XYZ file of C-alpha atoms in Angstrom:
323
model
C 20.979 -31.633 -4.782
C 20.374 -33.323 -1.623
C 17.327 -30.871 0.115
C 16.825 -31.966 3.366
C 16.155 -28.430 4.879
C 14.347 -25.231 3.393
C 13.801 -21.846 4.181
C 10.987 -19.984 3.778
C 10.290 -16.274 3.402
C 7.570 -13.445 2.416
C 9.222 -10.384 1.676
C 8.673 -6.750 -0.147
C 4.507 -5.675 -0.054
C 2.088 -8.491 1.087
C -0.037 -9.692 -1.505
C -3.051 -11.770 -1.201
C -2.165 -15.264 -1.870
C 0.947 -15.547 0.237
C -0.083 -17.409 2.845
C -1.912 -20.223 0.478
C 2.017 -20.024 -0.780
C 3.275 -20.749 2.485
C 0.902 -23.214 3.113
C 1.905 -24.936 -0.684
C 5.320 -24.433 -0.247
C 5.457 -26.125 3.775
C 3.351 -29.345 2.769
C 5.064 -30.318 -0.363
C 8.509 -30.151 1.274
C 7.309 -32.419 4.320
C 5.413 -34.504 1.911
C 8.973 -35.276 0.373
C 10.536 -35.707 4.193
C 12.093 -32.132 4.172
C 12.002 -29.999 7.280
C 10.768 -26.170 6.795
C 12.046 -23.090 8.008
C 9.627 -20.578 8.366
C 11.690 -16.795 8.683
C 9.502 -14.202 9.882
C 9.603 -10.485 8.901
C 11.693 -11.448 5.624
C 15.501 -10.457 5.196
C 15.263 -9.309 8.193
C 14.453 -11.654 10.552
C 17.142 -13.905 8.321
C 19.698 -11.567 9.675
C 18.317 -11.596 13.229
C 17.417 -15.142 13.596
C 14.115 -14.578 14.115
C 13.064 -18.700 12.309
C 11.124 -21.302 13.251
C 10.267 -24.628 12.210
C 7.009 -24.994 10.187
C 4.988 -27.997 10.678
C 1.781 -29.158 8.584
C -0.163 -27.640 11.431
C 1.695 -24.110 11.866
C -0.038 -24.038 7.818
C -3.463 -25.044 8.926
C -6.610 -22.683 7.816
C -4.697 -19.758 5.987
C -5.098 -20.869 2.722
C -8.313 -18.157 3.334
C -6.003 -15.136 4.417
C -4.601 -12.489 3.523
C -1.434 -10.514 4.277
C 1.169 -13.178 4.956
C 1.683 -15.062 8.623
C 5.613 -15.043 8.238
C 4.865 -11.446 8.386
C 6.986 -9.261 5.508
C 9.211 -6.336 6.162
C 11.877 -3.881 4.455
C 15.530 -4.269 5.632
C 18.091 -1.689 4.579
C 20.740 -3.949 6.235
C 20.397 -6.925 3.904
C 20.847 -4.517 0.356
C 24.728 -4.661 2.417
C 27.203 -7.328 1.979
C 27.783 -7.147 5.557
C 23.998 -7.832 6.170
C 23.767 -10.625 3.733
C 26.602 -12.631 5.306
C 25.164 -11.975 8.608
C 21.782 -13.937 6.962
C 24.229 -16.621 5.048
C 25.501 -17.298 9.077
C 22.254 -17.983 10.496
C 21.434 -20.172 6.998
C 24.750 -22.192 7.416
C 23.504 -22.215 11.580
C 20.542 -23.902 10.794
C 21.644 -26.479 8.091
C 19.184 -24.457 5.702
C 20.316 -25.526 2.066
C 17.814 -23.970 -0.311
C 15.970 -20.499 0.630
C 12.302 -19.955 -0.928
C 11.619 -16.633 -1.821
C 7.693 -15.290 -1.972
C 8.058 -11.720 -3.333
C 8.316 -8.798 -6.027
C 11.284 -7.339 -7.729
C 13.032 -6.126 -5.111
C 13.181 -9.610 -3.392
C 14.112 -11.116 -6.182
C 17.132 -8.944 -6.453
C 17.891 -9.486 -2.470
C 17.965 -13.138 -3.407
C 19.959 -12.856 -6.433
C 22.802 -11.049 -4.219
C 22.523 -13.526 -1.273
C 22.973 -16.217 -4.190
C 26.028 -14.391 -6.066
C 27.985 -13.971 -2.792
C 27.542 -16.882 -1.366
C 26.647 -20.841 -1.751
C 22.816 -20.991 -0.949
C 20.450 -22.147 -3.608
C 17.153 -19.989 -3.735
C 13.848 -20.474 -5.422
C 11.364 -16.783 -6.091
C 8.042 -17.125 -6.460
C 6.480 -14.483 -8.245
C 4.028 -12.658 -5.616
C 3.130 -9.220 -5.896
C 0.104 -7.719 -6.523
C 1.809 -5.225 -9.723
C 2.003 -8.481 -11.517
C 5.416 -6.613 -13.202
C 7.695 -9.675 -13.032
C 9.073 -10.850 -16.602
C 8.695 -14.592 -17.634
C 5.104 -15.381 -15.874
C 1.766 -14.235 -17.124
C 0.615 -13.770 -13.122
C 1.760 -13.273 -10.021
C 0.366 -14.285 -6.832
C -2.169 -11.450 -5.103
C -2.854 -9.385 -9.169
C -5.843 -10.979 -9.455
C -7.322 -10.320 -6.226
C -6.382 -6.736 -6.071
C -7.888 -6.257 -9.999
C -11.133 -7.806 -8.193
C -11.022 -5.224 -5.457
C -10.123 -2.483 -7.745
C -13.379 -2.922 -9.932
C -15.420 -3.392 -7.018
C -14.317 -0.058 -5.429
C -14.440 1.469 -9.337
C -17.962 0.195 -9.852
C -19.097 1.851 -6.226
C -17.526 5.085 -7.133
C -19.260 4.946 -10.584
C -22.242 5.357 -8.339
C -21.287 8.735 -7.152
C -20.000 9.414 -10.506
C -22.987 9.598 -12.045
C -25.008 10.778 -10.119
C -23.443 14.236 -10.049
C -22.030 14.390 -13.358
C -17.892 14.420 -12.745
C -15.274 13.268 -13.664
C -13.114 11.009 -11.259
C -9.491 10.040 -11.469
C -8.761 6.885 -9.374
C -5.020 6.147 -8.705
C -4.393 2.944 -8.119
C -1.120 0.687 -7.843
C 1.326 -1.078 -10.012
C 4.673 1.285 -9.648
C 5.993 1.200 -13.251
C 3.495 -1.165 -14.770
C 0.413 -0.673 -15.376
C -1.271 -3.802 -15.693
C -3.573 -3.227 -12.599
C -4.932 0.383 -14.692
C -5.433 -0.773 -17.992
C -7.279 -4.272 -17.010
C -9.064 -2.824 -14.166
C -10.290 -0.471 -16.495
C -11.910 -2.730 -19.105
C -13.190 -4.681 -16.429
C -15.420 -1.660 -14.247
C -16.022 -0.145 -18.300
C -14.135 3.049 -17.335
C -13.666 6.011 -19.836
C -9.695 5.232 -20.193
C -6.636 4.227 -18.608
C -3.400 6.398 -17.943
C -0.429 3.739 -17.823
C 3.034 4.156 -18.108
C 3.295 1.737 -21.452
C 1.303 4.293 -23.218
C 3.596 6.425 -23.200
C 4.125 7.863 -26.824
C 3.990 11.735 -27.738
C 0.691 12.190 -27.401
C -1.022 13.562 -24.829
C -3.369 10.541 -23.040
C -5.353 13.510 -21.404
C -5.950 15.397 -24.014
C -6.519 12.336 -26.034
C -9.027 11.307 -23.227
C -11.104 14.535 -23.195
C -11.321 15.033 -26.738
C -12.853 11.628 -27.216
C -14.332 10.877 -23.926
C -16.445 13.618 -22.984
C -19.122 13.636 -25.055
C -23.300 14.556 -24.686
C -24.294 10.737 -24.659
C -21.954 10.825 -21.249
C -22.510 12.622 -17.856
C -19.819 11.303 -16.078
C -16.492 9.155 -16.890
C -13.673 7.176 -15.108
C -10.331 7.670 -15.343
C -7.994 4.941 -14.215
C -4.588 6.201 -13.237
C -1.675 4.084 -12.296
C 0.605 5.918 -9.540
C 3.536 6.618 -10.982
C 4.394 10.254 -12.274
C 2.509 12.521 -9.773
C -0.908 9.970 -10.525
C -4.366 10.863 -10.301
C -3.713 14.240 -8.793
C -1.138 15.363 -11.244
C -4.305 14.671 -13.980
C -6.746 16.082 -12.050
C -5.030 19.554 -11.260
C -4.463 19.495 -15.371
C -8.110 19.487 -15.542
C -8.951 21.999 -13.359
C -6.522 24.071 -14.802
C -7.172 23.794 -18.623
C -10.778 22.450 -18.763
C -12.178 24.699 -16.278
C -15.675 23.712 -17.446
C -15.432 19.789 -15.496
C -16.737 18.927 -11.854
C -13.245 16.765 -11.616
C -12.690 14.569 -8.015
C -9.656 12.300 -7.178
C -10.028 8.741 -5.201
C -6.273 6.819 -4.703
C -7.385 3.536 -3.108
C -4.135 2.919 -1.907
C -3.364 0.213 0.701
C -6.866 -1.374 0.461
C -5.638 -2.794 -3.238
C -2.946 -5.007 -1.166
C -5.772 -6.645 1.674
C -8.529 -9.122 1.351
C -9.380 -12.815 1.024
C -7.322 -14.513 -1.876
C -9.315 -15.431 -4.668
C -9.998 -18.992 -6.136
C -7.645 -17.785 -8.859
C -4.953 -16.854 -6.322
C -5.186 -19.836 -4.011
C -4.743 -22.333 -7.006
C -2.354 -20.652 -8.760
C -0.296 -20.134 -5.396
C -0.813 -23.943 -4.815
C 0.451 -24.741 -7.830
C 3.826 -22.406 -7.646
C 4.665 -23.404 -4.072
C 4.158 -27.310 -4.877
C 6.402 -26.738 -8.114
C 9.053 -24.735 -6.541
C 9.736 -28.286 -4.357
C 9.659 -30.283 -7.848
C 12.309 -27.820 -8.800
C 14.461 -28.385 -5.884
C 13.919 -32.102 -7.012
C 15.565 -31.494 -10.135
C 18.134 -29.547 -9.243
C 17.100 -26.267 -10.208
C 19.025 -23.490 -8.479
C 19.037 -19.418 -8.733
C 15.562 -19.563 -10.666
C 12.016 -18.117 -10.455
C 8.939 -20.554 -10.898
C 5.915 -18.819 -13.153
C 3.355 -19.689 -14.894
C 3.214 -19.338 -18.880
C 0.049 -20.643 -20.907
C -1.345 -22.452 -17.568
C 1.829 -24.289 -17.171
C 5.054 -24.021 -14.861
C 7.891 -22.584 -16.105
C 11.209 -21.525 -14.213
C 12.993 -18.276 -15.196
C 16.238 -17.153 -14.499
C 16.145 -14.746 -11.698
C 18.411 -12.450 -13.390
C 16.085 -12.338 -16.261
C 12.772 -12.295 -14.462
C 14.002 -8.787 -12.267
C 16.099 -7.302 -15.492
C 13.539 -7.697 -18.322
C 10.428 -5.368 -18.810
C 7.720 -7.172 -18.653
C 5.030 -5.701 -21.826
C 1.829 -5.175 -21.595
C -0.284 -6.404 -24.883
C -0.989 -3.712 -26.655
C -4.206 -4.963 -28.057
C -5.826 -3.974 -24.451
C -5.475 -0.043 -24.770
C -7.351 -0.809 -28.578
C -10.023 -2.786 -26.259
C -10.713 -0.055 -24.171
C -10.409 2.708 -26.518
C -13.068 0.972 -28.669
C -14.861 -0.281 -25.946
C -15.533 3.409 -24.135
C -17.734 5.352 -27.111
């Protein structure tokens, strides 16, 4: 196709990472000659117009930040055919001929719509931090909020131990529960609730039959949110092992904030500068991920429709590793 004009957009929850994305996405395009688009607040400043032009400088010492500088927001509007060809107006408006999507599953899905209804080429890059999209092995922001998860894990461990309890720490992922079961290896907690686990038997029962033992005054739990979470575990505790000091941390938004890692910048770098090779090509209605530490592009339909699985072998790790 002939790009000469992009659009660019964060949308869904921030996730460390996006604004090296921005940054990645911005330079490569006006390396190739290409003017950028920068819409702020998502789908819904595409609907309200709220878009201005990006230049190499508007990019300029972010690559460092967090959050996202195009700012990110939910709009009930756009999940409307009447809001999406209120967006498709202000894309024809500006002579915007490919749109650049930075999100999760749910933007994915926006862009998929926007796509289906009308004739705008899009690009997703996977960023959120539940790393829960199908056809890449990471997503922009996971690895920064496992870092921050075993940093707030190890700190509570502290506490932990040092009065002999139990503690359940909820942390995110929505149905996946990649964050859980890696953060959990990583801070050597007790076990891992997740949602993939999810056979007949009983992962608390399972836990406190092998977990609490004399050689151990304390253990972590690592809970991922979904199904009433760390509290719903806890108040199972208190109810049918009586006989446990049992306390409850969610960490919450905290997971989402912070300086990228190395990890995140590069990999960031590399998806933003490859979702302009794509665009080169040709490529429309596709998500760019990362598979064996190279660049791969995904149908969007199949990146947001297929579950993406969690390797099995890590719930044998942990079990083994938490004797």
């Amino acid at each position: 196709m002939n790009t000469k004009t992009i659009g660019v957009l964060t949308s869904g929850g921030d996730a460390p990472g996006m604004n090296a994305c921005i940054r990645a996405v911005t330079r490569a395009a006006i390396y190739e000659g290409w003017k950028v688009m920068g819409i702020y607040r998502g789908y819904e400043g595409l609907i309200s117009g709220d878009i201005k032009e990006l230049t190499t400088e508007s990019v300029s010492n972010t690559i460092q930040r967090g959050g996202t500088v195009l700012k990110t927001a939910r709009s009930d509007e756009f999940r409307t055919p009447e809001g999406r060809a209120k967006a498709y107006e202000n894309i024809k408006k500006l002579g915007i001929d490919a749109l650049i999507v930075i999100g999760g599953n749910g933007s994915f899905a926006g862009a998929q719509a926007l796509a289906s209804e009308h004739d705008i080429t899009v690009i997703g890059l996977p960023g959120t931090i539940d790393n829960d999209l199908y056809g890449t092995d990471s997503t922009i922001g996971y690895d920064t909020a496992l870092n921050t998860i075993v940093e707030c894990v190890d700190k509570i461990r502290d506490t932990a131990t040092s009065h002999n309890r139990i503690f359940f720490v909820e942390v995110m992922g929505r149905d996946a529960g990649f964050l859980a079961q890696n953060s959990a290896i990583a801070a050597g907690a007790e076990a891992a609730i997740i949602p993939e686990d999810n056979t007949d038997i009983d992962q608390l029962a399972t836990f406190i039959g092998r977990g609490i033992r004399k050689s151990k005054n304390s253990s972590i739990v690592l809970v991922s949110e979904k199904d009433g979470g760390a509290m719903h575990y806890a108040e199972r505790v208190r109810k049918e092992y009586p006989q446990y000091d049992v306390r409850v941390s969610i960490l919450g938004h905290l997971q989402r904030g912070g300086t990228p890692t190395a990890h995140d910048r590069i990999l960031a770098s590399r998806l933003g500068v490859a979702s302009i090779d794509a665009l080169k090509e040709g490529q429309r209605n596709i998500m760019v991920g990362i598979k064996n530490d190279e660049i791969v592009y995904v149908p969007i339909s199949r990146s947001i429709k297929m579950d993406k699985p969690i390797d099995k072998e890590l719930i044998n790790v942990l079990t083994i590793l938490s004797i």
